[in-house]
Short mmCIF file of C-alpha atoms in Angstrom, two decimals:
data_model
loop_
_atom_site.label_atom_id
_atom_site.label_comp_id
_atom_site.label_asym_id
_atom_site.label_seq_id
_atom_site.Cartn_x
_atom_site.Cartn_y
_atom_site.Cartn_z
CA MET A 115 91.83 145.25 39.90
CA ASN A 116 91.38 141.51 39.65
CA SER A 117 91.21 140.50 35.99
CA GLU A 118 88.25 138.19 36.56
CA SER A 119 86.04 141.22 37.19
CA THR A 120 87.48 143.86 34.86
CA PRO A 121 84.56 145.09 32.78
CA HIS A 122 85.17 144.31 29.13
CA ARG A 123 85.28 147.09 26.57
CA PRO A 124 84.64 146.41 22.90
CA VAL A 125 87.87 146.62 20.90
CA GLY A 126 88.32 149.99 19.18
CA ARG A 127 85.56 151.70 21.16
CA PRO A 128 87.20 154.29 23.38
CA ARG A 129 85.66 154.52 26.86
CA GLU A 130 84.24 158.02 27.29
CA PHE A 131 84.84 158.13 31.06
CA ASP A 132 87.62 157.50 33.56
CA MET A 133 86.93 154.03 35.00
CA THR A 134 89.10 154.68 38.08
CA GLN A 135 87.26 157.88 39.00
CA ALA A 136 83.91 156.25 38.34
CA LEU A 137 84.72 153.24 40.54
CA ASP A 138 86.04 155.51 43.31
CA ALA A 139 82.68 157.29 43.24
CA ALA A 140 80.91 153.90 43.35
CA ILE A 141 83.05 152.90 46.35
CA ARG A 142 82.00 156.09 48.17
CA ILE A 143 78.29 155.64 47.63
CA PHE A 144 78.23 151.88 48.27
CA SER A 145 80.24 152.43 51.48
CA GLU A 146 77.88 155.14 52.67
CA LYS A 147 74.52 153.65 51.67
CA GLY A 148 75.25 149.94 51.35
CA TYR A 149 74.58 147.69 48.38
CA HIS A 150 70.81 147.44 48.69
CA GLY A 151 70.50 151.09 49.78
CA THR A 152 72.18 152.38 46.59
CA SER A 153 70.05 152.71 43.46
CA ILE A 154 71.26 152.57 39.88
CA ALA A 155 70.06 156.20 39.51
CA GLU A 156 72.31 157.26 42.42
CA LEU A 157 75.22 155.29 40.97
CA LYS A 158 74.81 157.01 37.60
CA ALA A 159 74.71 160.44 39.26
CA GLU A 160 77.69 159.81 41.57
CA MET A 161 79.76 158.14 38.86
CA GLY A 162 78.88 160.90 36.38
CA LEU A 163 77.65 158.39 33.81
CA THR A 164 74.74 158.17 31.44
CA ALA A 165 72.70 154.99 31.49
CA GLY A 166 74.28 154.16 28.13
CA SER A 167 77.85 154.48 29.46
CA LEU A 168 77.04 152.55 32.61
CA TYR A 169 75.39 149.64 30.83
CA LYS A 170 78.13 149.57 28.19
CA ALA A 171 80.72 148.97 30.93
CA PHE A 172 78.68 146.97 33.47
CA GLN A 173 75.91 144.41 33.28
CA ASP A 174 74.01 145.64 36.32
CA LYS A 175 74.34 147.11 39.83
CA ARG A 176 75.94 143.94 41.14
CA ASP A 177 78.56 144.11 38.40
CA VAL A 178 79.41 147.72 39.41
CA PHE A 179 79.62 146.55 43.02
CA VAL A 180 81.99 143.69 42.25
CA ALA A 181 84.28 146.02 40.25
CA ALA A 182 84.13 148.64 43.03
CA TYR A 183 84.86 145.96 45.65
CA ASP A 184 87.90 144.70 43.73
CA ARG A 185 89.24 148.22 43.24
CA TYR A 186 88.64 149.02 46.93
CA LYS A 187 90.57 145.94 48.03
CA GLN A 188 93.42 146.83 45.65
CA VAL A 189 93.64 150.47 46.83
CA ARG A 190 93.59 149.41 50.47
CA ALA A 191 96.19 146.67 49.81
CA ASP A 192 98.51 149.24 48.16
CA LEU A 193 98.14 151.64 51.12
CA LEU A 194 98.83 148.79 53.52
CA GLU A 195 102.00 147.86 51.60
CA GLN A 196 103.20 151.45 51.99
CA ALA A 197 102.53 151.28 55.73
CA LEU A 198 104.41 147.97 55.94
CA CYS A 199 107.40 148.74 53.75
CA SER A 200 109.81 150.04 56.39
CA ALA A 201 108.81 147.54 59.10
CA THR A 202 111.50 144.98 59.83
CA THR A 203 110.47 142.65 62.66
CA GLY A 204 107.36 140.49 62.75
CA ARG A 205 106.04 142.53 65.64
CA GLU A 206 106.56 145.80 63.75
CA LYS A 207 104.65 144.39 60.80
CA VAL A 208 101.71 143.39 63.00
CA ALA A 209 101.83 146.82 64.67
CA ARG A 210 101.73 148.58 61.28
CA ILE A 211 98.66 146.62 60.18
CA ILE A 212 96.91 147.41 63.45
CA GLY A 213 97.84 151.10 63.19
CA PHE A 214 96.63 151.21 59.59
CA TYR A 215 93.18 149.89 60.52
CA ALA A 216 92.88 151.96 63.72
CA MET A 217 93.74 155.11 61.74
CA SER A 218 91.19 154.13 59.05
CA ALA A 219 88.55 153.95 61.79
CA CYS A 220 88.90 157.70 62.40
CA GLY A 221 87.46 160.74 60.63
CA GLU A 222 85.49 160.63 57.41
CA THR A 223 86.99 157.28 56.32
CA GLY A 224 86.00 155.82 59.67
CA ARG A 225 82.42 157.02 59.50
CA ARG A 226 82.00 155.97 55.88
CA GLY A 227 83.13 152.50 56.91
CA CYS A 228 84.71 149.62 55.10
CA LEU A 229 83.20 148.46 51.81
CA ALA A 230 84.42 144.90 52.41
CA ILE A 231 82.74 144.68 55.82
CA GLY A 232 79.59 146.11 54.26
CA ALA A 233 79.74 143.37 51.63
CA ALA A 234 80.17 140.74 54.34
CA VAL A 235 77.24 142.04 56.33
CA GLU A 236 74.83 142.57 53.45
CA LEU A 237 75.71 140.01 50.82
CA VAL A 238 77.59 137.01 52.19
CA LEU A 239 74.45 134.99 52.92
CA SER A 240 72.72 135.69 49.63
CA ASP A 241 75.54 135.85 47.07
CA ALA A 242 77.89 132.87 46.92
CA GLU A 243 80.40 134.56 44.58
CA ILE A 244 80.76 137.64 46.78
CA ALA A 245 80.90 135.37 49.85
CA ALA A 246 83.80 133.51 48.22
CA ARG A 247 85.58 136.83 47.49
CA VAL A 248 85.11 138.06 51.07
CA GLY A 249 86.22 134.70 52.46
CA ARG A 250 89.32 134.71 50.23
CA HIS A 251 90.36 138.19 51.36
CA ASN A 252 89.69 137.34 55.00
CA ARG A 253 91.77 134.15 54.82
CA LYS A 254 94.59 136.05 53.10
CA LEU A 255 94.78 138.65 55.88
CA VAL A 256 94.52 136.06 58.65
CA THR A 257 97.25 133.96 57.00
CA ARG A 258 99.43 137.05 56.62
CA LEU A 259 99.01 137.99 60.27
CA GLU A 260 99.84 134.40 61.24
CA GLY A 261 102.99 134.57 59.11
CA PHE A 262 104.09 137.85 60.72
CA ILE A 263 103.53 136.34 64.18
CA ARG A 264 105.72 133.35 63.22
CA ASP A 265 108.33 135.79 61.80
CA GLY A 266 108.24 137.68 65.10
CA GLN A 267 108.75 134.48 67.05
CA LEU A 268 111.80 133.71 64.90
CA ASP A 269 113.28 137.25 65.17
CA GLY A 270 112.57 137.39 68.92
CA SER A 271 110.07 140.28 68.81
CA ILE A 272 107.03 138.11 69.73
CA ARG A 273 106.78 135.63 72.60
CA HIS A 274 107.12 131.99 71.68
CA ASP A 275 104.10 130.82 73.65
CA VAL A 276 101.71 132.97 71.61
CA ASP A 277 99.63 130.64 69.41
CA PRO A 278 99.98 131.98 65.84
CA ALA A 279 96.65 130.77 64.37
CA SER A 280 94.25 131.82 67.13
CA THR A 281 96.14 135.07 67.78
CA ALA A 282 95.97 135.90 64.06
CA LEU A 283 92.17 135.46 64.13
CA ALA A 284 91.91 137.56 67.31
CA LEU A 285 93.89 140.35 65.62
CA PHE A 286 91.87 140.02 62.41
CA SER A 287 88.67 140.35 64.46
CA TYR A 288 90.04 143.50 66.08
CA LEU A 289 90.83 144.94 62.63
CA GLN A 290 87.27 144.32 61.42
CA GLY A 291 85.70 145.52 64.64
CA VAL A 292 87.61 148.77 64.90
CA ARG A 293 86.11 149.73 61.52
CA ILE A 294 82.63 149.02 62.95
CA ALA A 295 83.47 151.07 66.05
CA GLY A 296 84.54 153.93 63.76
CA LYS A 297 81.11 154.12 62.08
CA THR A 298 79.53 156.19 64.84
CA GLY A 299 82.43 158.67 65.02
CA GLU A 300 82.57 158.23 68.79
CA LEU A 301 85.52 157.08 70.89
CA GLU A 302 87.67 158.38 68.07
CA ASN A 303 90.46 159.59 70.36
CA GLN A 304 90.73 156.01 71.68
CA MET A 305 91.17 154.29 68.30
CA LEU A 306 94.97 154.51 68.11
CA PRO A 307 95.43 153.77 71.85
CA SER A 308 93.20 150.69 71.36
CA GLY A 309 95.66 149.57 68.68
CA GLU A 310 98.49 149.94 71.18
CA ALA A 311 96.48 147.99 73.73
CA ILE A 312 95.74 145.07 71.39
CA LEU A 313 99.47 144.64 70.79
CA ARG A 314 99.82 143.28 74.32
CA ILE A 315 98.38 140.08 72.90
CA LEU A 316 101.90 139.45 71.54
CA ASP A 317 103.66 139.94 74.89
CA MET B 196 62.03 146.47 74.89
CA ASN B 197 62.74 150.15 75.23
CA SER B 198 59.50 152.00 75.92
CA GLU B 199 60.33 154.74 73.42
CA SER B 200 59.90 152.28 70.59
CA THR B 201 57.16 149.96 71.82
CA PRO B 202 54.47 149.98 69.13
CA HIS B 203 51.27 151.42 70.53
CA ARG B 204 48.09 149.41 70.51
CA PRO B 205 44.68 151.06 70.69
CA VAL B 206 43.08 150.51 74.11
CA GLY B 207 40.58 147.65 74.13
CA ARG B 208 41.66 146.27 70.75
CA PRO B 209 43.26 142.88 71.34
CA ARG B 210 46.34 142.25 69.23
CA GLU B 211 45.63 139.24 67.01
CA PHE B 212 49.25 138.09 66.89
CA ASP B 213 52.15 137.35 69.23
CA MET B 214 54.38 140.43 69.11
CA THR B 215 57.39 138.54 70.48
CA GLN B 216 57.21 135.82 67.83
CA ALA B 217 56.62 138.40 65.11
CA LEU B 218 59.63 140.48 66.18
CA ASP B 219 61.81 137.36 66.42
CA ALA B 220 60.89 136.62 62.81
CA ALA B 221 61.71 140.23 61.88
CA ILE B 222 65.09 139.90 63.62
CA ARG B 223 65.85 136.78 61.56
CA ILE B 224 65.03 138.31 58.21
CA PHE B 225 66.65 141.71 58.90
CA SER B 226 69.81 139.92 60.13
CA GLU B 227 69.94 137.74 57.02
CA LYS B 228 69.00 140.26 54.33
CA GLY B 229 69.78 143.61 55.93
CA TYR B 230 67.45 146.58 56.34
CA HIS B 231 67.38 147.74 52.74
CA GLY B 232 67.41 144.17 51.42
CA THR B 233 64.22 143.24 53.30
CA SER B 234 60.89 144.21 51.75
CA ILE B 235 57.64 144.86 53.58
CA ALA B 236 56.17 141.88 51.67
CA GLU B 237 58.93 139.60 53.04
CA LEU B 238 58.41 140.99 56.54
CA LYS B 239 54.68 140.28 56.36
CA ALA B 240 55.33 136.72 55.18
CA GLU B 241 58.05 135.98 57.77
CA MET B 242 56.14 137.61 60.62
CA GLY B 243 52.93 135.83 59.59
CA LEU B 244 51.00 139.11 59.45
CA THR B 245 48.46 140.63 57.12
CA ALA B 246 49.14 144.15 55.88
CA GLY B 247 46.33 145.28 58.20
CA SER B 248 47.91 143.73 61.30
CA LEU B 249 51.36 145.00 60.40
CA TYR B 250 50.24 148.59 59.81
CA LYS B 251 48.05 148.55 62.92
CA ALA B 252 51.13 147.78 65.04
CA PHE B 253 53.86 149.60 63.09
CA GLN B 254 54.04 152.79 61.06
CA ASP B 255 56.42 151.44 58.42
CA LYS B 256 59.42 149.16 57.77
CA ARG B 257 61.70 151.39 59.80
CA ASP B 258 59.34 151.17 62.76
CA VAL B 259 59.43 147.34 62.57
CA PHE B 260 63.23 147.52 62.39
CA VAL B 261 63.53 149.75 65.46
CA ALA B 262 61.26 147.43 67.47
CA ALA B 263 63.20 144.37 66.22
CA TYR B 264 66.51 146.06 67.06
CA ASP B 265 65.36 146.89 70.61
CA ARG B 266 64.11 143.34 71.16
CA TYR B 267 67.34 141.89 69.73
CA LYS B 268 69.44 144.00 72.11
CA GLN B 269 67.25 142.95 75.05
CA VAL B 270 67.41 139.22 74.22
CA ARG B 271 71.19 139.39 73.76
CA ALA B 272 71.60 141.39 76.99
CA ASP B 273 69.58 138.76 78.92
CA LEU B 274 71.72 135.94 77.48
CA LEU B 275 74.88 137.85 78.37
CA GLU B 276 73.66 138.32 81.95
CA GLN B 277 73.18 134.54 82.20
CA ALA B 278 76.74 134.03 80.94
CA LEU B 279 78.05 136.56 83.46
CA CYS B 280 76.07 135.56 86.54
CA SER B 281 78.53 133.10 88.07
CA ALA B 282 81.69 135.06 87.20
CA THR B 283 83.38 136.56 90.24
CA THR B 284 86.60 138.35 89.28
CA GLY B 285 86.91 141.19 86.77
CA ARG B 286 88.96 138.98 84.53
CA GLU B 287 86.35 136.22 84.60
CA LYS B 288 83.68 138.73 83.64
CA VAL B 289 85.72 139.94 80.65
CA ALA B 290 86.40 136.31 79.69
CA ARG B 291 82.68 135.45 79.80
CA ILE B 292 81.80 138.39 77.51
CA ILE B 293 84.52 137.35 75.07
CA GLY B 294 83.39 133.72 75.16
CA PHE B 295 79.76 134.78 74.62
CA TYR B 296 80.63 136.72 71.45
CA ALA B 297 83.09 134.13 70.12
CA MET B 298 80.45 131.42 70.57
CA SER B 299 77.86 133.62 68.84
CA ALA B 300 80.21 133.87 65.86
CA CYS B 301 79.84 130.12 65.22
CA GLY B 302 77.17 128.08 63.47
CA GLU B 303 73.88 129.46 62.19
CA THR B 304 73.91 132.43 64.58
CA GLY B 305 77.39 133.30 63.38
CA ARG B 306 76.50 133.17 59.71
CA ARG B 307 73.27 135.11 60.19
CA GLY B 308 75.32 137.80 61.89
CA CYS B 309 74.55 140.50 64.40
CA LEU B 310 71.53 142.75 63.81
CA ALA B 311 73.21 145.62 65.68
CA ILE B 312 76.32 145.48 63.50
CA GLY B 313 74.09 145.34 60.45
CA ALA B 314 72.33 148.47 61.69
CA ALA B 315 75.68 150.20 62.22
CA VAL B 316 76.90 149.31 58.76
CA GLU B 317 73.72 150.13 56.85
CA LEU B 318 71.99 152.90 58.76
CA VAL B 319 74.33 154.89 61.01
CA LEU B 320 75.21 157.44 58.34
CA SER B 321 71.68 158.02 57.12
CA ASP B 322 69.52 157.70 60.24
CA ALA B 323 70.44 159.89 63.20
CA GLU B 324 68.04 158.18 65.62
CA ILE B 325 69.35 154.70 64.84
CA ALA B 326 72.92 156.07 64.97
CA ALA B 327 72.19 157.40 68.47
CA ARG B 328 70.80 154.00 69.52
CA VAL B 329 73.84 152.13 68.14
CA GLY B 330 76.20 154.67 69.75
CA ARG B 331 74.42 154.34 73.10
CA HIS B 332 74.67 150.54 73.08
CA ASN B 333 78.32 150.67 71.99
CA ARG B 334 79.25 153.14 74.76
CA LYS B 335 77.40 151.01 77.32
CA LEU B 336 79.37 147.88 76.40
CA VAL B 337 82.72 149.74 76.25
CA THR B 338 82.00 151.33 79.65
CA ARG B 339 81.06 147.96 81.08
CA LEU B 340 84.26 146.35 79.81
CA GLU B 341 86.25 149.25 81.25
CA GLY B 342 84.52 148.74 84.61
CA PHE B 343 85.30 145.00 84.61
CA ILE B 344 88.96 145.79 83.83
CA ARG B 345 89.10 148.20 86.77
CA ASP B 346 87.39 145.55 88.96
CA GLY B 347 90.03 143.05 87.85
CA GLN B 348 92.81 145.46 88.72
CA LEU B 349 91.31 145.85 92.19
CA ASP B 350 90.79 142.11 92.76
CA GLY B 351 94.25 141.27 91.38
CA SER B 352 93.06 139.29 88.33
CA ILE B 353 94.20 141.91 85.77
CA ARG B 354 97.56 143.62 85.59
CA HIS B 355 97.71 147.16 86.91
CA ASP B 356 99.57 148.60 83.94
CA VAL B 357 96.76 147.71 81.51
CA ASP B 358 95.04 150.95 80.45
CA PRO B 359 91.31 150.42 81.12
CA ALA B 360 89.83 152.78 78.47
CA SER B 361 91.92 151.82 75.44
CA THR B 362 91.88 148.12 76.39
CA ALA B 363 88.09 148.25 76.70
CA LEU B 364 87.85 149.66 73.16
CA ALA B 365 90.28 147.03 71.86
CA LEU B 366 88.15 144.28 73.41
CA PHE B 367 84.93 145.88 72.13
CA SER B 368 86.44 145.94 68.63
CA TYR B 369 87.30 142.25 68.93
CA LEU B 370 83.70 141.50 69.97
CA GLN B 371 82.30 143.32 66.93
CA GLY B 372 84.88 141.87 64.58
CA VAL B 373 84.48 138.26 65.61
CA ARG B 374 80.82 138.53 64.54
CA ILE B 375 81.97 139.81 61.14
CA ALA B 376 84.49 136.96 60.91
CA GLY B 377 81.65 134.53 61.67
CA LYS B 378 79.60 135.66 58.64
CA THR B 379 81.51 133.51 56.16
CA GLY B 380 81.34 130.38 58.33
CA GLU B 381 85.10 129.89 57.88
CA LEU B 382 87.74 129.68 60.59
CA GLU B 383 84.94 128.52 62.85
CA ASN B 384 87.12 126.12 64.84
CA GLN B 385 89.37 129.08 65.69
CA MET B 386 86.66 131.37 67.11
CA LEU B 387 86.86 130.16 70.73
CA PRO B 388 90.69 129.88 70.67
CA SER B 389 90.78 133.47 69.33
CA GLY B 390 88.80 134.47 72.43
CA GLU B 391 91.41 132.77 74.60
CA ALA B 392 94.14 134.57 72.67
CA ILE B 393 92.61 138.03 73.06
CA LEU B 394 92.57 137.57 76.83
CA ARG B 395 96.36 137.93 76.83
CA ILE B 396 95.70 141.65 76.45
CA LEU B 397 94.97 141.60 80.21
CA ASP B 398 98.25 139.90 81.19
#
């Protein structure tokens, strides 16, 4: 979790709940019902907290959301690192990222959807701080994809006439969109093949 | 507008407002603030309606949303037809659809975002009827892309070893995702080049 959003706990006062479990519950309900669609009462129930515990750890619903968002991004980043760790060429790295998102678009995770995309859709226009967070994460992924494309051009696994910047944004858009496509639970058997198909962009 | 959602008006009672203008206002506010983030009071103000007029034409907020959604899809479909009308080959048709979405991801339209994606993110899990609508529109676009790919394979503009179904879903995902990417207003100068880049999937 990013330190700038870690809820502060008074020194010497033990927290009477597991913050990780509570935030995972918040991630679930925010992903399913959206920010505006989730009430504080539902958050308390899902997170297993009393009003006292919740307001001791968080200022308000938005503060829970920001902490849940940061944890979500961290969990997803860790899973992505695992998926990437044995990839060697630039092309393999791009393929692993694509496979990771296409797989996430399936099943329960796919239908629940991506908390970060939800934040972009619901909050980017009205909340400058969350917009900055979303923008920062987006830029980071686009820059990473661009780097992997350049790596692939150096190691010979990606064609040299592929433009790294615009191709990175095209791939990033696919990654976001496949999570939207996964929301309805349809076309699920085509998610992984669609990931194979998008890789042709590197040929 | 789909007839199943057209608000009914008592026979002989003239409507005292312009339904098209009112729904366009509803589209704007729902796109900007989301379904749950928009109140009936805000809808009344934006649509320029009294409570009486609003409740004469619509049952509730959801009913306004469904009518706005149907109008949004119709307006977008008409604009897409204009973009497609002079395209001849299958590849040109795919390129026009991609260009249409990439262009929509820029500027004010891009930052406001897509009402249909908003509906998918916020409502698909909790509202079976809206989920069915979103699913129907998604399938229609994927099927159309698949058809254009097959056309392109017949007219020689698209390679024969491109798999139509999975490539159509990859392109559909790009189309959804580029609208998400447009929400933050960043990377805007790369939107159209990203559309050019994604076309390599057909080579």
